[in-house]
XYZ file of C-alpha atoms in Angstrom:
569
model
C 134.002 53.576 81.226
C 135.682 54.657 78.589
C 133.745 56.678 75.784
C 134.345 58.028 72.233
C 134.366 61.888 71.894
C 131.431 62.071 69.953
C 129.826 59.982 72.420
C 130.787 62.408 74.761
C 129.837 65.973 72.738
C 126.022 64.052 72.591
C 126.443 63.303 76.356
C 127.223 67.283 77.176
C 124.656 68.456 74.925
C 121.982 66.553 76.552
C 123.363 67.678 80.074
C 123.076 71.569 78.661
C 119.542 70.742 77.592
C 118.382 69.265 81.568
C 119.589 72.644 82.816
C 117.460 74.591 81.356
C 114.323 75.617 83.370
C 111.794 73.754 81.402
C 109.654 71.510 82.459
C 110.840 67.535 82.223
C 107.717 67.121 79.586
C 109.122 70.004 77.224
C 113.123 68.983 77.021
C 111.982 64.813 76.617
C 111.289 65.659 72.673
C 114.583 68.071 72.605
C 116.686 65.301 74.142
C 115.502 62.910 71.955
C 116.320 64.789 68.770
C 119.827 65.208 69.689
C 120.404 61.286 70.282
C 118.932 60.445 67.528
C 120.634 63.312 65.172
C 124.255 61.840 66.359
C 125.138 59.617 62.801
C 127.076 57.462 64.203
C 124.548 55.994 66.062
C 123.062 54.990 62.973
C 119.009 55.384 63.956
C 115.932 56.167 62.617
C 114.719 59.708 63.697
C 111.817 58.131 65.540
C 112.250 57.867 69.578
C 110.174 57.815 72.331
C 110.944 57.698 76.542
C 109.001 55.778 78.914
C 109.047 56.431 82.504
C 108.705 53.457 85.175
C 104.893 54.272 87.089
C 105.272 51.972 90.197
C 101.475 52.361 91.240
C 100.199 50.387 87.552
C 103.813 48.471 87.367
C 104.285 49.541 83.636
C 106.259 52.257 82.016
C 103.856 54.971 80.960
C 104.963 57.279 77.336
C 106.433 60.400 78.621
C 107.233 61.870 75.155
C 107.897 61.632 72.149
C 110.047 62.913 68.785
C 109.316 62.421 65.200
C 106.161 60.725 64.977
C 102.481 61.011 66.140
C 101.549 60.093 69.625
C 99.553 56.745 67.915
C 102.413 55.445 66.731
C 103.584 54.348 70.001
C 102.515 52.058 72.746
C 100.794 53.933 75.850
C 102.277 51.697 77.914
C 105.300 49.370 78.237
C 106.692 46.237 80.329
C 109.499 47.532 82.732
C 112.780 47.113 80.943
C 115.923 46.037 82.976
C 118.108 45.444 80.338
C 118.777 45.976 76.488
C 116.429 44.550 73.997
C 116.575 44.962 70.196
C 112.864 43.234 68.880
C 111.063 43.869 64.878
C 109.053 46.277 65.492
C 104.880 45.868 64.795
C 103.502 46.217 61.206
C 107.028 47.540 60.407
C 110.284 46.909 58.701
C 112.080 48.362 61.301
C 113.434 47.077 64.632
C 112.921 48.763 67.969
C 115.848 49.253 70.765
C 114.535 49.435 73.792
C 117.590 50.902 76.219
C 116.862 51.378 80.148
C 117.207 54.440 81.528
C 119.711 54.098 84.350
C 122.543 55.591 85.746
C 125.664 53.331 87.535
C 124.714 51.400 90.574
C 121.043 52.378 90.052
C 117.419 50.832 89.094
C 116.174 51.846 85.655
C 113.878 54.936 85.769
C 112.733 54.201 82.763
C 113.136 53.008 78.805
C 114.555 54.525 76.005
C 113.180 53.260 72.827
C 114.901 54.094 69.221
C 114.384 52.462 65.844
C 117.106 50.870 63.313
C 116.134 50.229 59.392
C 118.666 47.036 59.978
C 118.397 43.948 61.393
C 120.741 41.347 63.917
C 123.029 42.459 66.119
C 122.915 46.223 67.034
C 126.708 47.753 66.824
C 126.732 50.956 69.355
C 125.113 49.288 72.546
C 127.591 50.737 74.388
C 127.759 54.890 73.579
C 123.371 54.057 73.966
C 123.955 53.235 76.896
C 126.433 55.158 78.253
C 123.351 58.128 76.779
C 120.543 56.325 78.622
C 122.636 57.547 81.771
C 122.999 61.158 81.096
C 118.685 60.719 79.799
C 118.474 59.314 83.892
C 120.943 61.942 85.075
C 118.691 64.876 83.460
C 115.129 63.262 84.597
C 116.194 62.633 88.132
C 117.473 66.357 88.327
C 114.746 67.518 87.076
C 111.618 65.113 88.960
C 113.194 66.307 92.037
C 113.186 70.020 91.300
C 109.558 69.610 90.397
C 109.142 68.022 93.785
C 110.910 70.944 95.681
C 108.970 73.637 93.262
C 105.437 72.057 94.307
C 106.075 72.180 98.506
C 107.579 75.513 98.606
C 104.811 76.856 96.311
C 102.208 75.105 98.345
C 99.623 75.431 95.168
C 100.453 72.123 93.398
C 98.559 69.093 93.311
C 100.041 66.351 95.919
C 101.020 63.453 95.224
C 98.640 60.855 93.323
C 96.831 58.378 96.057
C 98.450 54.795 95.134
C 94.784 53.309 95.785
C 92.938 54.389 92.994
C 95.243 57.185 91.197
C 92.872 60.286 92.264
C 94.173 63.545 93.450
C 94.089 64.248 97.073
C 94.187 67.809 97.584
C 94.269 69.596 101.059
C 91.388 72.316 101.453
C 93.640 75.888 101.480
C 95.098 74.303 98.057
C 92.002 73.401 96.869
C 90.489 76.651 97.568
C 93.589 78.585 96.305
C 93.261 76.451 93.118
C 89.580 77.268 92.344
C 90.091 80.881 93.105
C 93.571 80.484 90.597
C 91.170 78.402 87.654
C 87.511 80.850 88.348
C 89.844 83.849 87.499
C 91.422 82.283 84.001
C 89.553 83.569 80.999
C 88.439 80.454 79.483
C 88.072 76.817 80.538
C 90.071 74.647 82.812
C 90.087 71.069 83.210
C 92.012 69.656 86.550
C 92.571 65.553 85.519
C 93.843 62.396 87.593
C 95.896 59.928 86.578
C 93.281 57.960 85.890
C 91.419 60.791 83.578
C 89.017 61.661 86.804
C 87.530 65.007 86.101
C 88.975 66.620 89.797
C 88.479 70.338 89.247
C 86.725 72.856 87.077
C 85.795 76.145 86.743
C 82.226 77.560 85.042
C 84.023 78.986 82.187
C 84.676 75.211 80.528
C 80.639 74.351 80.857
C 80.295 77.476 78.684
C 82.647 77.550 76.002
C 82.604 73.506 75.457
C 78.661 73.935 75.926
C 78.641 71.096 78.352
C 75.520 70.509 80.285
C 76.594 71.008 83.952
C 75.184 68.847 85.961
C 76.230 65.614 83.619
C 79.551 66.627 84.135
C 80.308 67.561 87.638
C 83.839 67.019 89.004
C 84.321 62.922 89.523
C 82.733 62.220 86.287
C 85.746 60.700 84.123
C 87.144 63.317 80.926
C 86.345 60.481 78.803
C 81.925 60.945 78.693
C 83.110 64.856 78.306
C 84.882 63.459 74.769
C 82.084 60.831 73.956
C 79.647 63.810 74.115
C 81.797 66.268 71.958
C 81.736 63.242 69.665
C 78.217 62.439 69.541
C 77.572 66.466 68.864
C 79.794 65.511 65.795
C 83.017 67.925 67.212
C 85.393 65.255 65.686
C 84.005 65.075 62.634
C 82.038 61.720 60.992
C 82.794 58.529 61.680
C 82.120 55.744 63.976
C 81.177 57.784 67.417
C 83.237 55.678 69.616
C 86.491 54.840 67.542
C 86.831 58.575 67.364
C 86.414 59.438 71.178
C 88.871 56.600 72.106
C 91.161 58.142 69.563
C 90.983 61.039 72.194
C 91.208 59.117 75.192
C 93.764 57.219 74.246
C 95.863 60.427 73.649
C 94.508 62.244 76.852
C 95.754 59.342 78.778
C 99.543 59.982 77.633
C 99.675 63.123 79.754
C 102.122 64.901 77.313
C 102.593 68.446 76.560
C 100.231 69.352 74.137
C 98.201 72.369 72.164
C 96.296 72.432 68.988
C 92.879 74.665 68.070
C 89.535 73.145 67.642
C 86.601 74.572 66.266
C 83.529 73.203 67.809
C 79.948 72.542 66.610
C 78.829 76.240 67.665
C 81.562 77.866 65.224
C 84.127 78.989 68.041
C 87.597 78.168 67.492
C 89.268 77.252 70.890
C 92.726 76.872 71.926
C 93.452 73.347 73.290
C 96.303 73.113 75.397
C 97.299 70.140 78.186
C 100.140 70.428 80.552
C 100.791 67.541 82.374
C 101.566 67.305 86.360
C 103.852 66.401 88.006
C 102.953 62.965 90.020
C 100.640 62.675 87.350
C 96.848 64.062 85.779
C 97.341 66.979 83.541
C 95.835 70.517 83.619
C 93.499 70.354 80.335
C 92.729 74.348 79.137
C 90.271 75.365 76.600
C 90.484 79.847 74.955
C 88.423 81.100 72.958
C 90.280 82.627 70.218
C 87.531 83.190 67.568
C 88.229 86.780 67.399
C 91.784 86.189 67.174
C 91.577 83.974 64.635
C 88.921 85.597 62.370
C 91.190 88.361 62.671
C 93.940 86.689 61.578
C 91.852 84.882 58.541
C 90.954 88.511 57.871
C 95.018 89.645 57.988
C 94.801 86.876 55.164
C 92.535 87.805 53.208
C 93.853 91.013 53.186
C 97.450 90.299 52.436
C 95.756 88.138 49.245
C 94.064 90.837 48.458
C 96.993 93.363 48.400
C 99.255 91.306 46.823
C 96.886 90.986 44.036
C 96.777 94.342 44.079
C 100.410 94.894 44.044
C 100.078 92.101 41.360
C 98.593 93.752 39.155
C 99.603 97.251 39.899
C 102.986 96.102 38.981
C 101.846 94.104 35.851
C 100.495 97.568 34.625
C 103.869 99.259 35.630
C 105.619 97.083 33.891
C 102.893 96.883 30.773
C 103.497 100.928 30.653
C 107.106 100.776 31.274
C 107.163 98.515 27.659
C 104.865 100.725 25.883
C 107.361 103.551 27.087
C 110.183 101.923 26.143
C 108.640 101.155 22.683
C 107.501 104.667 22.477
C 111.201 105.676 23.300
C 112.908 103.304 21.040
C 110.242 104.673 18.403
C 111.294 108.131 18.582
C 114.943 107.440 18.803
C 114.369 105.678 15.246
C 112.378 108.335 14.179
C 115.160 111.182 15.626
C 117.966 108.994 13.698
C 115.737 108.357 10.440
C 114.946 112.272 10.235
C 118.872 113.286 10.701
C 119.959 110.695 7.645
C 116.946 112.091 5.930
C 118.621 115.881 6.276
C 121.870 114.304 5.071
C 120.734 112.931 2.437
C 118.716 115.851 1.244
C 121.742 118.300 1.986
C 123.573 115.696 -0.413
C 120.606 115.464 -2.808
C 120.362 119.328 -3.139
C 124.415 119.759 -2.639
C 124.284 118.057 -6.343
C 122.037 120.239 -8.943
C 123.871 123.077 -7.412
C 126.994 122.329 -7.765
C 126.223 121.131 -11.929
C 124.108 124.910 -12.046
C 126.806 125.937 -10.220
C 129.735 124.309 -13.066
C 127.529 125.284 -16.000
C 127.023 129.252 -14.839
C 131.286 128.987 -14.230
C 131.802 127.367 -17.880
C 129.660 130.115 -19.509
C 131.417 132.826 -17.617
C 135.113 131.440 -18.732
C 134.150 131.212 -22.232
C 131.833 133.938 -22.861
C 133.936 135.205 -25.738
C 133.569 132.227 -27.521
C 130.478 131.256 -26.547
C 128.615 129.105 -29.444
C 124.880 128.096 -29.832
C 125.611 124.647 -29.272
C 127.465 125.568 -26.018
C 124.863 127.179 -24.701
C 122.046 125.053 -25.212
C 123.638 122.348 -23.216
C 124.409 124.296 -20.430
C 121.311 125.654 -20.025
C 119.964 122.109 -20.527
C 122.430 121.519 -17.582
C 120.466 123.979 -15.839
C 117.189 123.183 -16.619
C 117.948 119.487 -15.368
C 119.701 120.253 -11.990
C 116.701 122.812 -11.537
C 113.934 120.165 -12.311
C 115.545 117.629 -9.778
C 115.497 120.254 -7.164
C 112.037 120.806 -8.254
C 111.158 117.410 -7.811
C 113.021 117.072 -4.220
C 111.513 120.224 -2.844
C 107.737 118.745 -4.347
C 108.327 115.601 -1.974
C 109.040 117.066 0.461
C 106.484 119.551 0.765
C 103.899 117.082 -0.282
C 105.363 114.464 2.616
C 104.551 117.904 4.997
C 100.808 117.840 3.793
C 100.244 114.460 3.822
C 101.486 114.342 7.911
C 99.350 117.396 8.386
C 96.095 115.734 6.261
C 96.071 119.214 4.023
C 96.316 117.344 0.764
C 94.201 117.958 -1.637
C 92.981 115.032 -4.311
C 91.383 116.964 -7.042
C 89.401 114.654 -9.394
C 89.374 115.554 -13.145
C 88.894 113.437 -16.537
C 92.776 113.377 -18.119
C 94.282 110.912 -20.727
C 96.730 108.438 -18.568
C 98.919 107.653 -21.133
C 99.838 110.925 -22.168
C 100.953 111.866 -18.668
C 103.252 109.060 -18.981
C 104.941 110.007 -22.436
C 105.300 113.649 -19.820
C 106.873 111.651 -17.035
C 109.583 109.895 -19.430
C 110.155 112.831 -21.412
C 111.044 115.392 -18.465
C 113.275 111.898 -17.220
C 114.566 111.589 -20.636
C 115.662 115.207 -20.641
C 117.238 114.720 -16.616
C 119.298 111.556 -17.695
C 119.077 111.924 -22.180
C 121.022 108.296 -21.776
C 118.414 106.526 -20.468
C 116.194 104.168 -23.031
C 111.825 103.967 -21.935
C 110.181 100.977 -23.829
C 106.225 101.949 -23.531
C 103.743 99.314 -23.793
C 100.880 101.053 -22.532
C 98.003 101.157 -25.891
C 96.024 98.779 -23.623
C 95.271 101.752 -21.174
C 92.113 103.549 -21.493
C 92.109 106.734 -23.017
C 90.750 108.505 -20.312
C 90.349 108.162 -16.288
C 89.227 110.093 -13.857
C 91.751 110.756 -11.080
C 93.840 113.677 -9.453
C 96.268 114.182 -12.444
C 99.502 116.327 -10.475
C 99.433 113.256 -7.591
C 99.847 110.782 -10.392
C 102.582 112.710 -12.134
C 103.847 113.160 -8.974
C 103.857 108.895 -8.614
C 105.146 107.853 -12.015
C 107.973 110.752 -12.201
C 109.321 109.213 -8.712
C 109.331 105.915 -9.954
C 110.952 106.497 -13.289
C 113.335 108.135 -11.196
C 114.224 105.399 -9.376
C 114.004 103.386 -12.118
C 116.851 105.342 -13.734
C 118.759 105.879 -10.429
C 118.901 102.311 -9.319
C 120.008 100.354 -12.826
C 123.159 102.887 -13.820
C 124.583 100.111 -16.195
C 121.151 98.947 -17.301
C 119.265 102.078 -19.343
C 116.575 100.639 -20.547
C 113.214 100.298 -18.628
C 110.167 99.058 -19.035
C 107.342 100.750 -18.641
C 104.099 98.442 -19.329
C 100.142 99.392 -18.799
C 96.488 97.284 -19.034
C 93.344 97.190 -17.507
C 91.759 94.189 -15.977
C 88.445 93.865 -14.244
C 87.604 97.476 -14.143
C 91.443 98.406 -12.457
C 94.269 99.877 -14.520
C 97.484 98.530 -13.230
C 100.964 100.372 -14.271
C 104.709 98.446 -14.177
C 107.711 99.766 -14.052
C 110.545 97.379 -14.485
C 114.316 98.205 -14.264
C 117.140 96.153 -14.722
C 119.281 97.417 -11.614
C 121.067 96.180 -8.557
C 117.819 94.665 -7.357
C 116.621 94.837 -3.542
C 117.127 92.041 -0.535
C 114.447 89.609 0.546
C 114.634 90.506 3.866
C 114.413 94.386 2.558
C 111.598 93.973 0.484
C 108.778 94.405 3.124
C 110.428 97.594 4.748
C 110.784 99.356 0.943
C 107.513 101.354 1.807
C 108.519 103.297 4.810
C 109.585 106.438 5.547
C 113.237 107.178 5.253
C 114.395 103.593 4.443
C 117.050 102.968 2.315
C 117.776 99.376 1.168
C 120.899 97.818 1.471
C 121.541 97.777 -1.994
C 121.501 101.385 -2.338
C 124.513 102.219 -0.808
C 126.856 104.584 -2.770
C 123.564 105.946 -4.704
C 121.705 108.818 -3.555
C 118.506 109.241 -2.130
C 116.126 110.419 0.534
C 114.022 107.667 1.382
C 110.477 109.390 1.328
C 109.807 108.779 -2.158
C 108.013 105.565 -2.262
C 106.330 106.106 0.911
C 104.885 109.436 -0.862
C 103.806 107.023 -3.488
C 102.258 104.740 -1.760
C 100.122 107.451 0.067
C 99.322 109.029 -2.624
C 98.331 105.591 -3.955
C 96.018 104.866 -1.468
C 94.481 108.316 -1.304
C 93.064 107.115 -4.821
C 91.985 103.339 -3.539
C 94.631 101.848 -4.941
C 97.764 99.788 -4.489
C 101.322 99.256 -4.844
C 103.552 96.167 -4.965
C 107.502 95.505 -5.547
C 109.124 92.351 -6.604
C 112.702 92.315 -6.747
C 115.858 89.815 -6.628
C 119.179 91.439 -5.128
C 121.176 91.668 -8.676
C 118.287 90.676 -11.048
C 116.074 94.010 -11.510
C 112.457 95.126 -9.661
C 109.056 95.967 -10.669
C 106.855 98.410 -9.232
C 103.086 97.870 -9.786
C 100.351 100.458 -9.561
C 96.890 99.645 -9.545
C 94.391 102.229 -9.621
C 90.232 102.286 -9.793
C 89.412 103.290 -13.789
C 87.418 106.473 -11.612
C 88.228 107.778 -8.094
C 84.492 108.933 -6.780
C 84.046 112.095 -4.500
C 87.927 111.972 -3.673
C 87.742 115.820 -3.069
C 89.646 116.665 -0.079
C 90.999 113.521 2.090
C 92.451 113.421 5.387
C 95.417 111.529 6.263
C 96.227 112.930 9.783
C 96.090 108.969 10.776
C 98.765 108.194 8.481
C 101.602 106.981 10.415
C 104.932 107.366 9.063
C 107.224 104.470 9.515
């Protein structure tokens, strides 16, 4: 007969799997797959086979793929030709295909499942498959049959009276000295689930009272006593031993662990025979297991340890890179902060500088007027160096927490008129408007840190509004606090600058083209805090700021403080 190539690659790969030297019980499920994994076949990846039993006249499950062993009959009708029937309690329909080569009885049947219904389309390539199935199991029933009589230790053949095993006595006694030597316990079953052999090993790991259980009892009291002792778990005591028998009956390749009522885990495993019965073996593998369930609980416990060990690494590794990315600001901060201050300086010098030139050129004509300006000229570039090298040093002390805060009695508003007159005499064009009578005459506070506050904000004041001169300089008292403005009308700072204006070396963006260091606010605002006070900025980009001070009417006990926890931004 004619076949289609893929009908033919299916064919070959089920002849490769009969020639391997496994027994007919273990290739059934591999054989199985590979029919049912052809597409155009079109089936359901559910398949049993069946093999013909002449002594009960039915065809008894040989194996099985896809599916638990309960979801197929134990037993079938022989099957002499192709059926295609709904299957039970299912929307599926079964195809029963015989298992028979040309010329030949059926062996056996074939059963596969369809999700469609009527006619089935590929009778033909099934059955031309069933034959290669028959091909494979007749190879390999015989080789069993030739493996048992040259070996001489098999089981013979079942006794077609009543299914028990008839054994001859050198086998017999070569098979109990074979099962007494096995490590744990062995189970010898007939077809008919006859308990033929044992060894003492299987009374003492299953706990089974000997003498109920002597070989010719049937397996099926042994699993109606496991169930009673509650081995299968709760339930209805019978339902759940026929569960057992029913499987124990298919004779199928088998192994799963149990862990009985004692706490020992065993290792189930049933090979079936040849002829029929099955060899039914039962090791202990407690230690093996509560090894392994240690191995487990050990691996948890590592990886939770790695777990964590590498959330720390990687918590560290942030706080590195943040220190890291710190410093580098810091680093780049400090070398702006040089040249600006190289700039800063580069600028007095160069007008002291200019002015000690000018007086050397025109020394013969030298007036009064001349000089006074010049030396004014002087005296201006020299008080801004001042001033820079005062910041700086006090920005040193403050980082170091040497500072001192000297409290004394001194009249506020006089060191104000100070403040805008040295300004006045750095920058003559610019315009103060005072409003400060509502200050207190006196307060007591560290007077040279609070010149040192209102000369760098009049400063800035001047430096940061170079079309605007005038600035506003406003003072009260409220609630036992004296609060200070200074209000410019100048380029105005950012939003998004406004909350940065405080640290260390920050510039805002407004500022470019004007020149600056970038520590004098921050100096203010320590010093500012030193004496338990505050400092606030409002400011639109283009519209002016305000600086506010607010300072306790009298600093208590503010002798020497220490700011070594400072942190500069």
């Amino acid at each position: 007969m004619d076949v289609a190539p893929w009908v033919a690659v299916t064919g070959r790969e089920i002849l490769r799997i009969g020639h391997s030297g496994r027994v007919i019980g273990k290739i059934i499920p591999d054989i199985l797959r590979v029919i049912v994994e052809t597409s155009q076949l079109e089936l359901v990846p559910k398949a049993a086979l069946y093999l013909n039993d002449a002594a009960t006249e039915k065809a008894k499950l040989a194996g099985f793929h896809n599916s638990h062993w309960s979801q197929f009959d134990t037993t079938l009708d022989f099957c002499n030709e192709f059926h295609a029937i709904p299957d039970k309690g299912a929307t599926l329909t079964r195809i029963l295909v015989p298992v028979a080569g040309p010329g030949i009885d059926p062996m056996g049947t074939l059963v596969f499942h369809v999700s469609t219904s009527g006619d089935y389309e590929h009778r033909a390539p099934l059955a031309a498959l069933a034959a290669d199935v028959a091909t494979v199991v007749r190879a390999k029933l015989r080789l069993e049959e030739i493996h048992t009589a040259a070996n001489g230790t098999m089981i013979v053949p079942i006794d077609s009276r009543d299914g028990s095993l008839v054994l001859s006595d050198r086998v017999f006694e070569l098979l109990r000295t074979t099962i007494d030597s096995f490590p744990g316990g062995v189970c010898v079953l007939g077809g008919d689930l006859t308990v033929v052999m044992t060894n003492q090993r299987l009374y003492e790991i299953l706990e089974l009272p000997e003498a109920l259980f002597l070989p010719g009892c049937n397996f099926a009291d042994v699993l109606r006593f496991c169930a009673r002792r509650g081995e299968y778990g709760p339930g209805d005591i019978e339902e759940l031993a026929q569960q057992r028998i029913r499987h124990a009956k298919l004779f199928v390749d088998h192994a799963f662990d149990r862990e009985t009522a004692s706490g020992l885990v065993l290792e189930v495993r049933t090979t079936p025979m040849a002829g029929g019965g099955a060899v039914v073996t039962y090791l202990d593998v407690t230690a093996r297991k509560n090894a392994e369930r240690e191995l487990m609980r050990h691996r948890d416990r590592l990886e939770d340890l790695v777990s964590k060990r590498t959330a720390e690494i990687k918590r560290q590794s942030r706080k590195l890179e943040h220190m890291l990315e710190h410093e580098r600001h810091v680093n780049e901060q400090q070398r702006q902060f040089v040249a600006m201050a190289s700039h800063e300086f580069r600028t007095p010098l160069a007008i002291i500088d200019g002015a000690a030139q000018r007086l050397i050129r025109n020394k013969a004509q030298i007036t009064p007027d001349f000089v006074g300006h010049k030396v004014e000229q002087i005296r201006g570039s020299v008080s801004r160096m001042v001033d820079l090298m005062e910041s700086i040093l006090a920005v040193g002390r403050l980082d170091h927490g040497v500072i001192d805060v000297r409290s004394e009695p001194f009249a506020i508003g006089d060191l104000i008129r100070l403040c805008v007159a040295n300004q006045t005499r750095v920058t003559p064009d610019c315009r103060f408007r005072l409003d400060i009578e509502n200050l207190p005459e006196t307060i007591n506070a560290d007077r040279s840190g609070l010149q040192q506050v209102f000369t760098n904000l009049f400063s800035n004041a001047v430096k940061y509004a170079p079309n605007s001169p005038e600035i506003f300089v406003r003072g009260w008292c409220d609630g036992g606090q004296i609060h200070v403005s200074v209000k410019d009308q100048g380029v105005g700072i950012d939003a998004d600058d406004l909350p940065k204006m405080f640290q260390r070396y920050f510039r805002a963006r407004t500022s470019t083209g004007i020149a600056g260091t970038g520590i004098g606010l921050n100096l203010v605002q320590q010093i500012v805090e030193l004496h338990n006070g505050t400092i606030s900025v409002e400011s639109e980009k283009d519209q002016g700021t305000i600086f506010t001070v607010t300072l306790p009417h009298d600093v208590q006990d503010p002798a020497s403080s220490d700011t070594s926890n400072i942190e500069a931004a």
